[in-house]
mmCIF file of C-alpha atoms and ligand atoms in Angstrom:
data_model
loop_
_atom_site.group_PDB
_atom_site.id
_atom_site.type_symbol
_atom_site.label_atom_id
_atom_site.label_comp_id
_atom_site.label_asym_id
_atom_site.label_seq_id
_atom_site.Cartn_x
_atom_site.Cartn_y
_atom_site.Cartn_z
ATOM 1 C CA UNK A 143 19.441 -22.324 3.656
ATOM 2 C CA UNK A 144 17.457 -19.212 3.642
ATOM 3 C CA UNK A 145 19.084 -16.274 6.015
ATOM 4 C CA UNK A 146 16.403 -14.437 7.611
ATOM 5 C CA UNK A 147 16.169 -11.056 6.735
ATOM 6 C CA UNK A 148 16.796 -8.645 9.613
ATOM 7 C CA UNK A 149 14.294 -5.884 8.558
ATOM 8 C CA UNK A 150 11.708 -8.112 9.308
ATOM 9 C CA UNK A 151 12.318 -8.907 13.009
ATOM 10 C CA UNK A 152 10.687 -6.874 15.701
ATOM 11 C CA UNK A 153 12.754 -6.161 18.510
ATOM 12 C CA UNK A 154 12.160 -8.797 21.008
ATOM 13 C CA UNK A 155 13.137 -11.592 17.933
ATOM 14 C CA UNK A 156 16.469 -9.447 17.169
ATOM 15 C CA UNK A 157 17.462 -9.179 20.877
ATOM 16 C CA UNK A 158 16.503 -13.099 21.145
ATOM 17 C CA UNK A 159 18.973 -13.271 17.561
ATOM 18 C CA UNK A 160 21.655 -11.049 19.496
ATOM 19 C CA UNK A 161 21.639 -12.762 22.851
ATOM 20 C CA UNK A 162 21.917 -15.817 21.295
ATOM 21 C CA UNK A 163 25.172 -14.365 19.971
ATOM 22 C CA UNK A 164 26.375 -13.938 23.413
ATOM 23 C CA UNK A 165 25.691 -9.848 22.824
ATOM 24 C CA UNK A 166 23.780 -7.850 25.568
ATOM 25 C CA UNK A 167 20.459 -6.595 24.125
ATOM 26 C CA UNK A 168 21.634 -3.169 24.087
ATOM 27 C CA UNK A 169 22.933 -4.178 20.976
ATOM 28 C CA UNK A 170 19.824 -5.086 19.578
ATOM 29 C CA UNK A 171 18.241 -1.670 20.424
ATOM 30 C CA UNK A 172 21.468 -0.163 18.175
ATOM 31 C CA UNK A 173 21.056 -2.291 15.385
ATOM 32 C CA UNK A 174 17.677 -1.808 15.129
ATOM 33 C CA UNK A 175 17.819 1.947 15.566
ATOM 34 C CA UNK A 176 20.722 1.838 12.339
ATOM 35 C CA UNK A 177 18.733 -0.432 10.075
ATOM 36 C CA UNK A 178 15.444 1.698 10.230
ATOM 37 C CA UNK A 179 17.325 4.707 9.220
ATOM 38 C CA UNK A 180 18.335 2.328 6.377
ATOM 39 C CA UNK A 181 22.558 2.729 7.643
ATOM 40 C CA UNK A 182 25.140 0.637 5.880
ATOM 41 C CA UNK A 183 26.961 -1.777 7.987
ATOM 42 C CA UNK A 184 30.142 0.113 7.922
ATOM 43 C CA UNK A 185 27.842 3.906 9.508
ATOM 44 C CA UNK A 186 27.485 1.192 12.615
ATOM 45 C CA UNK A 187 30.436 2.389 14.179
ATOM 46 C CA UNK A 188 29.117 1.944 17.951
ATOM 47 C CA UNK A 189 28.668 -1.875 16.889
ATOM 48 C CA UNK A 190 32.110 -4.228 17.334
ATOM 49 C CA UNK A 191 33.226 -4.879 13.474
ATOM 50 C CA UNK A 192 33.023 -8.662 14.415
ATOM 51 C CA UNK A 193 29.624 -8.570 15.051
ATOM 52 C CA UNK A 194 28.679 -6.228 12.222
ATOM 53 C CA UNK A 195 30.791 -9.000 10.093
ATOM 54 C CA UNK A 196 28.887 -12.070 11.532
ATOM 55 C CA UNK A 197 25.472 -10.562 11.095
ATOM 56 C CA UNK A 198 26.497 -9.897 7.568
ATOM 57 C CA UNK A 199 27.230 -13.673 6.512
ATOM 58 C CA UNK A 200 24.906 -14.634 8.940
ATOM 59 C CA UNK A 201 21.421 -13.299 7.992
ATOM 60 C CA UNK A 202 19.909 -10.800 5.343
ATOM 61 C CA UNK A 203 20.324 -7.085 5.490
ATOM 62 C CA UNK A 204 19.144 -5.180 2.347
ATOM 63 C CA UNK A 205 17.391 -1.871 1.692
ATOM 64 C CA UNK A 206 15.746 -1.560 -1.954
ATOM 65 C CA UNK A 207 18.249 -0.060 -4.369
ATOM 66 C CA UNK A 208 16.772 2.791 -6.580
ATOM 67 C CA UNK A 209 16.621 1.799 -10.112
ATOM 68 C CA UNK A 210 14.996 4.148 -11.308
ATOM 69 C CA UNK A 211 13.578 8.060 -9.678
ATOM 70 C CA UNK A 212 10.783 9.993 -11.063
ATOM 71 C CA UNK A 213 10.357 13.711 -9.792
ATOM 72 C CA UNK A 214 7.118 15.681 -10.974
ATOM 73 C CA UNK A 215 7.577 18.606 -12.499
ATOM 74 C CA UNK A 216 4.052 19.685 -11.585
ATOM 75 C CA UNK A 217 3.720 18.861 -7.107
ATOM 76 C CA UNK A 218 6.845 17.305 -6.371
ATOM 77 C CA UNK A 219 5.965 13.813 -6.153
ATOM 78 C CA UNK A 220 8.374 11.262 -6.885
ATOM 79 C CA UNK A 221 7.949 7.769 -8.156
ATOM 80 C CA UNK A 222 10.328 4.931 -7.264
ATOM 81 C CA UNK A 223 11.170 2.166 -9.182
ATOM 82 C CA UNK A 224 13.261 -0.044 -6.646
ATOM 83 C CA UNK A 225 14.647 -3.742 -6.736
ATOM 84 C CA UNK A 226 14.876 -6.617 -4.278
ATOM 85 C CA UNK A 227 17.562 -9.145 -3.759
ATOM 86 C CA UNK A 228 16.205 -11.199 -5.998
ATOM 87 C CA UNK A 229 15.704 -8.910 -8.882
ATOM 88 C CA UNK A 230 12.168 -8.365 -8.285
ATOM 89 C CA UNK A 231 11.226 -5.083 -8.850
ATOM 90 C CA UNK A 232 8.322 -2.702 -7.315
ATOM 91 C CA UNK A 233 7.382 1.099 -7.098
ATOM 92 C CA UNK A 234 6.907 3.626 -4.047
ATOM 93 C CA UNK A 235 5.182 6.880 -4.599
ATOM 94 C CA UNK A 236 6.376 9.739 -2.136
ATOM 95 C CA UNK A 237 3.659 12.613 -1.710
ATOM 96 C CA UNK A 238 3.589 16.043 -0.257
ATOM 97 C CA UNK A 239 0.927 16.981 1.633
ATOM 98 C CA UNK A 240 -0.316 19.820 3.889
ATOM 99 C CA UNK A 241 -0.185 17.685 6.939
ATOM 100 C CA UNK A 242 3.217 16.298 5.692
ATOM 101 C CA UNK A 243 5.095 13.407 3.695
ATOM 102 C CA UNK A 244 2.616 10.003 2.595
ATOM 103 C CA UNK A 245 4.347 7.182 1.010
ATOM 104 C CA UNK A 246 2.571 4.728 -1.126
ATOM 105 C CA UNK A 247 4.462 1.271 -0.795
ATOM 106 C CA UNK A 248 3.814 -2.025 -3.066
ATOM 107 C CA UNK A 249 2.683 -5.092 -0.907
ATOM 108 C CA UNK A 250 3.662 -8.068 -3.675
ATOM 109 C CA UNK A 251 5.682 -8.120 -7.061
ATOM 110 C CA UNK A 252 2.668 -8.111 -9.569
ATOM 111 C CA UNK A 253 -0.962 -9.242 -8.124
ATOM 112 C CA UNK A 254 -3.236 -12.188 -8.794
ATOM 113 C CA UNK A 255 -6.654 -10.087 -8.000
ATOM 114 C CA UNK A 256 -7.244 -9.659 -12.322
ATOM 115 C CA UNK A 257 -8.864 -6.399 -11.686
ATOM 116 C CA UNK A 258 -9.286 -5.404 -15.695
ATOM 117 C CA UNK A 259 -8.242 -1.647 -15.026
ATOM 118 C CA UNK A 260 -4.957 -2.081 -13.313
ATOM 119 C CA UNK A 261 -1.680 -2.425 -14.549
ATOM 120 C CA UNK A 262 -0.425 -4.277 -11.649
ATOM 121 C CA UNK A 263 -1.977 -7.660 -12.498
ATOM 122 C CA UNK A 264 -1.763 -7.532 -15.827
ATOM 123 C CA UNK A 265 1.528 -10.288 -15.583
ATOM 124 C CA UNK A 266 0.331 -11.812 -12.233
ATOM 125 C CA UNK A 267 1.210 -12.264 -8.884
ATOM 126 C CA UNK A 268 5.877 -13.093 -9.435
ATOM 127 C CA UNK A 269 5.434 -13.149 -4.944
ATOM 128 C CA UNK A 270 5.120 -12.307 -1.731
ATOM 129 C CA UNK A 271 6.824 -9.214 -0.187
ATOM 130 C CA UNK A 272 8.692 -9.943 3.419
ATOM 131 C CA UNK A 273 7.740 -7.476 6.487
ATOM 132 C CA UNK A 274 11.260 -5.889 5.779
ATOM 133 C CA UNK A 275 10.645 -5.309 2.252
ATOM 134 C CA UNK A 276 7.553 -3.416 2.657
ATOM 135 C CA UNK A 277 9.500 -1.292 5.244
ATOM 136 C CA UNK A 278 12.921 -0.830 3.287
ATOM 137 C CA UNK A 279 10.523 0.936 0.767
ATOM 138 C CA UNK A 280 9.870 3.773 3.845
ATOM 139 C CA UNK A 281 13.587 3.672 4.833
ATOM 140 C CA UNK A 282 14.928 4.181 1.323
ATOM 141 C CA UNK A 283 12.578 6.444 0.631
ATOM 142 C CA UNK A 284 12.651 8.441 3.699
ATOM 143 C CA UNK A 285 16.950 8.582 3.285
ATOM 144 C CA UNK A 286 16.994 9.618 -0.061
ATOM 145 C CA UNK A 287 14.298 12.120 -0.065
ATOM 146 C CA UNK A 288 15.970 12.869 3.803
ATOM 147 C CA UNK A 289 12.485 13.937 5.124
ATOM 148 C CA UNK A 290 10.125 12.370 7.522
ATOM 149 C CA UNK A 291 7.805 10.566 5.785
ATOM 150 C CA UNK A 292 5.085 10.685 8.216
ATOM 151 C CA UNK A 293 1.676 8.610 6.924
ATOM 152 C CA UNK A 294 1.761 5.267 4.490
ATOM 153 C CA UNK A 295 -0.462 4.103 1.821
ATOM 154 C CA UNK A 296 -0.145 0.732 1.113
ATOM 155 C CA UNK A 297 -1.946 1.298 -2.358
ATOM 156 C CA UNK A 298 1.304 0.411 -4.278
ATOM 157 C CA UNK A 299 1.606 -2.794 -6.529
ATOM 158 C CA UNK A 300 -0.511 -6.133 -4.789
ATOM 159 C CA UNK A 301 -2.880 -6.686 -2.208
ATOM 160 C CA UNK A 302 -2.205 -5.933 1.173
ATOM 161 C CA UNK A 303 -4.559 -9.115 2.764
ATOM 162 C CA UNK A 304 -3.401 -11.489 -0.102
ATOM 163 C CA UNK A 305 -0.422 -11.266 1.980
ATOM 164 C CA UNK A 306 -1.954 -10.849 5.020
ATOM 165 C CA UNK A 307 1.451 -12.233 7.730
ATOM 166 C CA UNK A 308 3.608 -9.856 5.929
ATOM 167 C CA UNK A 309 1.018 -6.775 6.011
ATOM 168 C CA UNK A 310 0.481 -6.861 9.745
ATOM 169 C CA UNK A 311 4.243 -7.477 10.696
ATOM 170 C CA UNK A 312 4.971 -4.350 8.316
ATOM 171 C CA UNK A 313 2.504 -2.492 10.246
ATOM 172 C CA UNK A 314 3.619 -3.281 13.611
ATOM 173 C CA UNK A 315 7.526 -2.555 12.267
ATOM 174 C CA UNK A 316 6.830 0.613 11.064
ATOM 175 C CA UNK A 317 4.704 1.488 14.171
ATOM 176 C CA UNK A 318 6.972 0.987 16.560
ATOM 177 C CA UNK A 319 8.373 3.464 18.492
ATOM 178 C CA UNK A 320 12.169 2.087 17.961
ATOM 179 C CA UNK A 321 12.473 2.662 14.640
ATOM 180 C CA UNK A 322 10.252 5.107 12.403
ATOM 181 C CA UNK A 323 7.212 5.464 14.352
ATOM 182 C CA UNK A 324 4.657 5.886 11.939
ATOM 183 C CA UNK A 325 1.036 6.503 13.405
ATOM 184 C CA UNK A 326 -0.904 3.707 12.897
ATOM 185 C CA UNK A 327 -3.753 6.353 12.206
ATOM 186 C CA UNK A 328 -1.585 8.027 9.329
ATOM 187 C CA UNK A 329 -1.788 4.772 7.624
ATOM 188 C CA UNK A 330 -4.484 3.265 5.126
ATOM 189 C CA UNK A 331 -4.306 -0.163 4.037
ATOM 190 C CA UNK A 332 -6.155 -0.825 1.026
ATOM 191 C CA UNK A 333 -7.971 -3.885 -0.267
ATOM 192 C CA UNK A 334 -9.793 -5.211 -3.193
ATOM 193 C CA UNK A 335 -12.196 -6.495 -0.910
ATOM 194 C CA UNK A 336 -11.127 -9.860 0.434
ATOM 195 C CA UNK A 337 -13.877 -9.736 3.372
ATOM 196 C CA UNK A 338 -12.692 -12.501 5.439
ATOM 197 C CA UNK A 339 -8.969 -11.116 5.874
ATOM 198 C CA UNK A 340 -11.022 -7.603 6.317
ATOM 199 C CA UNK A 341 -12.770 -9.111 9.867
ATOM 200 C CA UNK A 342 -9.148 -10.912 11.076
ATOM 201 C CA UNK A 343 -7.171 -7.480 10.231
ATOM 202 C CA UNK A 344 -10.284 -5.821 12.703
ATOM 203 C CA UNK A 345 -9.184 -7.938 15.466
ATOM 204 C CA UNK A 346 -5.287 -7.276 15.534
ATOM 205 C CA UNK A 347 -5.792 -4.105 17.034
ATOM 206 C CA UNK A 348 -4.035 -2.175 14.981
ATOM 207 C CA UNK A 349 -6.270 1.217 14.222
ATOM 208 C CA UNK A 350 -5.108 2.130 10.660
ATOM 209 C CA UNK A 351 -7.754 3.342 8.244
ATOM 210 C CA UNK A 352 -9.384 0.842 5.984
ATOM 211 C CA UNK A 353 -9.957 1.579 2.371
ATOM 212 C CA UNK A 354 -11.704 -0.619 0.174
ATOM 213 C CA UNK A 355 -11.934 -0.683 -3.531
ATOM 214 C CA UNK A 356 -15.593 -1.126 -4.202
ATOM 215 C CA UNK A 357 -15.591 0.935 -8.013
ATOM 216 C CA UNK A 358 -19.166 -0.569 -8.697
ATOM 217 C CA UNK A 359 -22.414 -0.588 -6.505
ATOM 218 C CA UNK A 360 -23.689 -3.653 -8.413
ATOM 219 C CA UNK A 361 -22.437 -7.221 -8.354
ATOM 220 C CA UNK A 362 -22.829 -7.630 -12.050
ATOM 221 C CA UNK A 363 -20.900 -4.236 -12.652
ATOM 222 C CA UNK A 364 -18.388 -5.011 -10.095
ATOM 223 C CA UNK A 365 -17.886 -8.875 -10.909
ATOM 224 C CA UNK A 366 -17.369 -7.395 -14.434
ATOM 225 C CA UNK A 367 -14.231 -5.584 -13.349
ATOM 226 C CA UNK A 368 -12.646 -7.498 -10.261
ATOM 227 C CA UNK A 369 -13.082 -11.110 -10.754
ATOM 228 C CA UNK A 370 -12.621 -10.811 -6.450
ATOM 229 C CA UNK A 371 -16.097 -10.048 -6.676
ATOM 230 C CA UNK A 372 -17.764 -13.333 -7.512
ATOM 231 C CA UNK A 373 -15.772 -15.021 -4.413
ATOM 232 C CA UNK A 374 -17.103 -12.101 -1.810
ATOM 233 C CA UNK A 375 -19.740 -10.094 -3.857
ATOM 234 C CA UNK A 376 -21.087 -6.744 -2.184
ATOM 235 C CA UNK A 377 -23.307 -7.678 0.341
ATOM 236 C CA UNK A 378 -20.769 -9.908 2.251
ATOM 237 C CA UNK A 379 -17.823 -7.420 2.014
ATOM 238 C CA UNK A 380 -19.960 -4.136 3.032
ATOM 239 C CA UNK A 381 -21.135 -6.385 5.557
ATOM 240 C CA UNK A 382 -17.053 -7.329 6.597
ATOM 241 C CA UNK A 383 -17.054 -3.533 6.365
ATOM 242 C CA UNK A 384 -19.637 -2.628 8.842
ATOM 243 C CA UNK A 385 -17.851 -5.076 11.072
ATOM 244 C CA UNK A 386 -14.642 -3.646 10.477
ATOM 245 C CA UNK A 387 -16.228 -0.238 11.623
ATOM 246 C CA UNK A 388 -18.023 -1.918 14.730
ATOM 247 C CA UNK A 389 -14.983 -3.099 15.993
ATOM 248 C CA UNK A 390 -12.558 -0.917 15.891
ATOM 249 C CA UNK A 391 -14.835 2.751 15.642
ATOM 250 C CA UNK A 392 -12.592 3.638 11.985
ATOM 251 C CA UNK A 393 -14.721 5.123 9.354
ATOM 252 C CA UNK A 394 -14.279 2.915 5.996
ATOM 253 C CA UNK A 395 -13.123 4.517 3.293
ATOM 254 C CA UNK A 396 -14.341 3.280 -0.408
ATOM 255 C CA UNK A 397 -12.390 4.068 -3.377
ATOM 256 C CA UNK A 398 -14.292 4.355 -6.428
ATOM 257 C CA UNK A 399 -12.685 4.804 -9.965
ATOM 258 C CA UNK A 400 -14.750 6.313 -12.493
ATOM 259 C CA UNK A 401 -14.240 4.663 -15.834
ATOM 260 C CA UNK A 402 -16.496 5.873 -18.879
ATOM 261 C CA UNK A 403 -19.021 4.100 -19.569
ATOM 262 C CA UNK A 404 -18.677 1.350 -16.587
ATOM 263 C CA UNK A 405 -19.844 2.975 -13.529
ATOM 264 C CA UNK A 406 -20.251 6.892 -14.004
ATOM 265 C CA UNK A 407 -23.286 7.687 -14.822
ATOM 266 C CA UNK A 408 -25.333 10.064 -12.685
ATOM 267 C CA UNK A 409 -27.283 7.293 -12.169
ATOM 268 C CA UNK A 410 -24.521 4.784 -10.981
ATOM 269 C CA UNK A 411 -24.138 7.781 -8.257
ATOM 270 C CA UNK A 412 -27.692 7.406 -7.010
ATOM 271 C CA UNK A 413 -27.269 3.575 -7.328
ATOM 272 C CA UNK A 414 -24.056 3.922 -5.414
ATOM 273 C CA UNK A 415 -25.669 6.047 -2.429
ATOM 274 C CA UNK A 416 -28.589 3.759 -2.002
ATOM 275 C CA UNK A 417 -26.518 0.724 -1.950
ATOM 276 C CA UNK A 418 -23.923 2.172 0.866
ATOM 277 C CA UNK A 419 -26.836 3.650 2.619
ATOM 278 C CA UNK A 420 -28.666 0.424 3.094
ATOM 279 C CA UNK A 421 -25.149 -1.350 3.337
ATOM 280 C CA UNK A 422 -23.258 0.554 5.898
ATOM 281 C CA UNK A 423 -25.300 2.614 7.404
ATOM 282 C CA UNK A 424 -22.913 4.345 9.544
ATOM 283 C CA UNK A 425 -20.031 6.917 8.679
ATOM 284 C CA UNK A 426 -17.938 6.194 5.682
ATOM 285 C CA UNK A 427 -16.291 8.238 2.843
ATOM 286 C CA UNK A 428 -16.590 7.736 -0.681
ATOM 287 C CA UNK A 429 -12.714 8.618 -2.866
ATOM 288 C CA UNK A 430 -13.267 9.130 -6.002
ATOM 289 C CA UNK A 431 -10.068 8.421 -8.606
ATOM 290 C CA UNK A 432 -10.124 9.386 -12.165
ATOM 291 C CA UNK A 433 -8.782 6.445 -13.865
ATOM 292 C CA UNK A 434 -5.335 6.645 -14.894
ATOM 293 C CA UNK A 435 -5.640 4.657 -18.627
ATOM 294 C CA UNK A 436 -3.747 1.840 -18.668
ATOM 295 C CA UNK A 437 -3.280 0.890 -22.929
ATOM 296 C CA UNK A 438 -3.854 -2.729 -22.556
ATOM 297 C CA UNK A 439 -6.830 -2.253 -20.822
ATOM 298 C CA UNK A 440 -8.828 -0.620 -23.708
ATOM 299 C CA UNK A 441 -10.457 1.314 -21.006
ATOM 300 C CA UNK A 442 -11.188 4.958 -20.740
ATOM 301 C CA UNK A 443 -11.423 7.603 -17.909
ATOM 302 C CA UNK A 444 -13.812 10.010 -17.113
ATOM 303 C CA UNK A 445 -14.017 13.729 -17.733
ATOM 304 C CA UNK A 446 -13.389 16.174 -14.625
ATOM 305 C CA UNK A 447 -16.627 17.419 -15.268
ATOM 306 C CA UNK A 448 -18.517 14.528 -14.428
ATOM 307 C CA UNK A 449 -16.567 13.249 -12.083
ATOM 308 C CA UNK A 450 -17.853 16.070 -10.362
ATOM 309 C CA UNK A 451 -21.462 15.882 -11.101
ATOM 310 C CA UNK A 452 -20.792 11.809 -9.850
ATOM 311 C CA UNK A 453 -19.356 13.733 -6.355
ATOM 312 C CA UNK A 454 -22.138 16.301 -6.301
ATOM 313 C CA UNK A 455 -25.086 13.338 -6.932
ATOM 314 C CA UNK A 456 -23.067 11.756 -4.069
ATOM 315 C CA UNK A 457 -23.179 14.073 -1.966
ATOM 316 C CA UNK A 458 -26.590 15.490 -2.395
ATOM 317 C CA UNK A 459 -27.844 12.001 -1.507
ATOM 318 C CA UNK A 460 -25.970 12.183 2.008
ATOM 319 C CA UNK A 461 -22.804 10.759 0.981
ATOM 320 C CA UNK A 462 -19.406 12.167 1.680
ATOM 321 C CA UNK A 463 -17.524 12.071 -1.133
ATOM 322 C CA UNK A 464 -14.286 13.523 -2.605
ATOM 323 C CA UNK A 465 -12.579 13.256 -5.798
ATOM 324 C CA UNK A 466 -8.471 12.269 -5.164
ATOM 325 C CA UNK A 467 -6.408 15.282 -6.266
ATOM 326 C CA UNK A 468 -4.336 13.835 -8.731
ATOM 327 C CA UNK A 469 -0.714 13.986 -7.467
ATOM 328 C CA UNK A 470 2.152 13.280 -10.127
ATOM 329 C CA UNK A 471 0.364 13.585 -13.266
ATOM 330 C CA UNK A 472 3.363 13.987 -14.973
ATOM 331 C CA UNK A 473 5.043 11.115 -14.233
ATOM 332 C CA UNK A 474 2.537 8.202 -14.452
ATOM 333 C CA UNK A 475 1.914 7.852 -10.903
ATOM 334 C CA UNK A 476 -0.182 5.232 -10.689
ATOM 335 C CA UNK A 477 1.371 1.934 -9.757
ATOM 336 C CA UNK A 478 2.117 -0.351 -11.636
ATOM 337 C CA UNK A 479 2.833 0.871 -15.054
ATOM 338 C CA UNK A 480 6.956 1.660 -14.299
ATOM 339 C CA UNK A 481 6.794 -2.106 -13.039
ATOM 340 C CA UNK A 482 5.250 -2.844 -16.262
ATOM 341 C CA UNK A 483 7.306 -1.173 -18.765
ATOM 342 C CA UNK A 484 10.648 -2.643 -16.735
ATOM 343 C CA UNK A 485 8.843 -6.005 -17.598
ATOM 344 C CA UNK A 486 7.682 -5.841 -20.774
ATOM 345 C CA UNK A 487 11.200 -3.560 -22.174
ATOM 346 C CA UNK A 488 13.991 -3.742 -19.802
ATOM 347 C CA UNK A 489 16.116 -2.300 -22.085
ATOM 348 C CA UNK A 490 14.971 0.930 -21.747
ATOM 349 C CA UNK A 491 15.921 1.392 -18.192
HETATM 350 N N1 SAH B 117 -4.882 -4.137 -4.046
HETATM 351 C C1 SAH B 117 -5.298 -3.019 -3.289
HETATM 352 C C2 SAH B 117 -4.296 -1.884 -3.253
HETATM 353 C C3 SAH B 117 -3.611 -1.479 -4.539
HETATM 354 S S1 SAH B 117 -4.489 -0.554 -5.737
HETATM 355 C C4 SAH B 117 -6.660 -2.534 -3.746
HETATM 356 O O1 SAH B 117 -7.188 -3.091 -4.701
HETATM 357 O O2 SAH B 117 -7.223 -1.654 -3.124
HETATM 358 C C5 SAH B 117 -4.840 1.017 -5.057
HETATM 359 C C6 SAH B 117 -6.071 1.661 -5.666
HETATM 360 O O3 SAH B 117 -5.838 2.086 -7.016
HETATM 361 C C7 SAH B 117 -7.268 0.723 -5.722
HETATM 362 O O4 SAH B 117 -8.437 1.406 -5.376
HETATM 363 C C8 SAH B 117 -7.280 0.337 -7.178
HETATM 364 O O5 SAH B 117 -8.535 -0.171 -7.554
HETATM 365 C C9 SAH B 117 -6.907 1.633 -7.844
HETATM 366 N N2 SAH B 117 -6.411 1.509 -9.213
HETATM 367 C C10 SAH B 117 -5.747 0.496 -9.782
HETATM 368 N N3 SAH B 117 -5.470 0.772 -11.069
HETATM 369 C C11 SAH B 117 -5.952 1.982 -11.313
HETATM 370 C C12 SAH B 117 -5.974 2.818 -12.462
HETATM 371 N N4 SAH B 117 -5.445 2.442 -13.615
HETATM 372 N N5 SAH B 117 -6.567 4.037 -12.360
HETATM 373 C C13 SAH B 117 -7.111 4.434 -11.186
HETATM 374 N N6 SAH B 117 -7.121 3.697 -10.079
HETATM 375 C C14 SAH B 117 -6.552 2.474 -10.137
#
């Protein structure tokens, strides 16, 4: 039989677990308040050894091990490789900013979205990632780096609403005030566009920031590069978008990779501003990423110098747009490819 995995449970379901124990829910508040600092069951000395012991055989308590640690040279960022119970294994990216500590956490062991420029799907979708192994990525991180990490990305490996349950149960977990207490407004949850999951994720009340990978302003273009495209092509996901932003008052965010050739011409920028104009009317923000070139992909990235005449065009045409400092250069950031080299040549690690 499966043992449920403790990380996963909010409070109310581990005091229910610990009651039903015959422990007072104190105890639940304890345990709770040990596991999301990522303790080891023999740090919870203020729990009885007996129950520490039961819970042990009784149910699933794992953080991700660190299989492999990346430090930039260059800004400090460091890239984790980590693995699950099973094996599995998926990356966190811990960033320094200004306004403090982002981590970047992986929502599924590979993807099944097929988007051509991304290392992530390039071997599928292996699974699912539970509520508490989205969050051990924050708790691992968080102890071995020990500093507050105090906004989330969940731009790591998968897609957040292909695993929608999981998502929203991370997001409430690391919310909550009992463990790490993450602003929901210091956290983005990016998606390849799956419009449908974008209009139930606007009704759970939950005010993160919503970016969406659009990376084309045509359907053709866009179908080209995210096969997600011909099941919700661009009118019905900016529409999901402007919905998003209706209910909930957040300003969408749109990531948009520039890849030569593909999407970056001067006039892709003009077709990009009309498109979002007529499409969203109100506010949104427009990321720019210079691709990070993934060999099997055979595709190519686009000089700094263009990129910014792409942001400029954007702008000029009453866009906001930004192009994504580039954090990590140094270590291959971008997630997905450690993943992908522990795949394809194990033996290396
Ligand atoms: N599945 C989600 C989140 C993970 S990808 C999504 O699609 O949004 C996070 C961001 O990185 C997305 O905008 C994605 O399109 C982009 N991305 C993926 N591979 C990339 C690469 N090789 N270079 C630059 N950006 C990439």
């Amino acid at each position: 039989m499966d043992r449920p995995n403790l990380l996963s449970m909010t409070p109310a379901e581990l005091t229910e677990r610990l009651c039903s124990l015959g422990e007072p829910a104190y105890r639940a508040r304890q345990l709770y308040g040990w596991m999301h600092k990522g303790a080891a069951w023999e740090e919870m000395t203020n729990l009885p050894a007996a129950l520490r012991q039961r819970l042990a055989e009784t149910a699933e308590y794992r953080i991700p091990h660190v299989e492999q640690k990346l430090v930039s040279a260059v800004d400090g960022t460091v890239k984790y490789l980590f693995s699950l119970a099973d094996g599995e294994c998926i990356e966190s990216v811990f960033m320094r900013y200004e306004h403090g500590n982002t981590l970047c956490v992986s929502s599924q062991a590979g993807c099944r979205m097929g988007c051509r420029f991304c290392a992530s799907t390039l071997h599928g979708r292996a699974r699912d990632l539970d509520a508490g192994e989205i969050l051990g990525q924050v708790i691992a991180a968080q102890r071995d780096m020990g500093e507050r990490i105090g906004g989330i990305v969940m731009m790591g490996i998968g897609e957040p609403l292909d695993n929608y349950d999981n998502t929203v149960r991370f997001l409430r977990l690391v919310s909550c005030p009992e463990g790490l207490n993450v602003g929901l407004r210091h956290i983005s949850v990016s998606t390849c566009g799956l419009a449908d999951r974008i209009l139930r994720l606007a009704e759970e009340d939950l005010p993160v920031t919503l970016s969406v990978s659009l990376h084309a302003s045509d359907d053709e273009t866009r179908s080209a590069l995210m096969p997600v495209n011909n099941r919700y092509p661009i009118d019905t996901l900016l529409a999901a978008c402007r919905g998003y932003f209706e209910r909930t008052g957040r300003r969408v965010s749109f990531e948009y990779t520039l890849i030569a050739e593909k999407n970056d011409s001067p006039r892709d920028a003009d077709a990009l501003a009309a498109r979002l104009h007529r499409g969203m009317q109100a506010g949104c923000h427009v990321n720019l990423i210079l691709l990070n070139e993934v060999h099997e992909t055979g595709l190519r990235g686009t000089a700094r110098r263009s990129a910014e005449v792409f942001r400029d065009t954007l702008i000029r045409r009453g866009v906001n747009a930004t192009i994504r400092r580039r954090l990590g250069s140094d270590i291959d950031a971008s997630c997905g490819q450690l993943r992908l080299r522990h795949l394809t040549n194990p033996a290396a690690f």
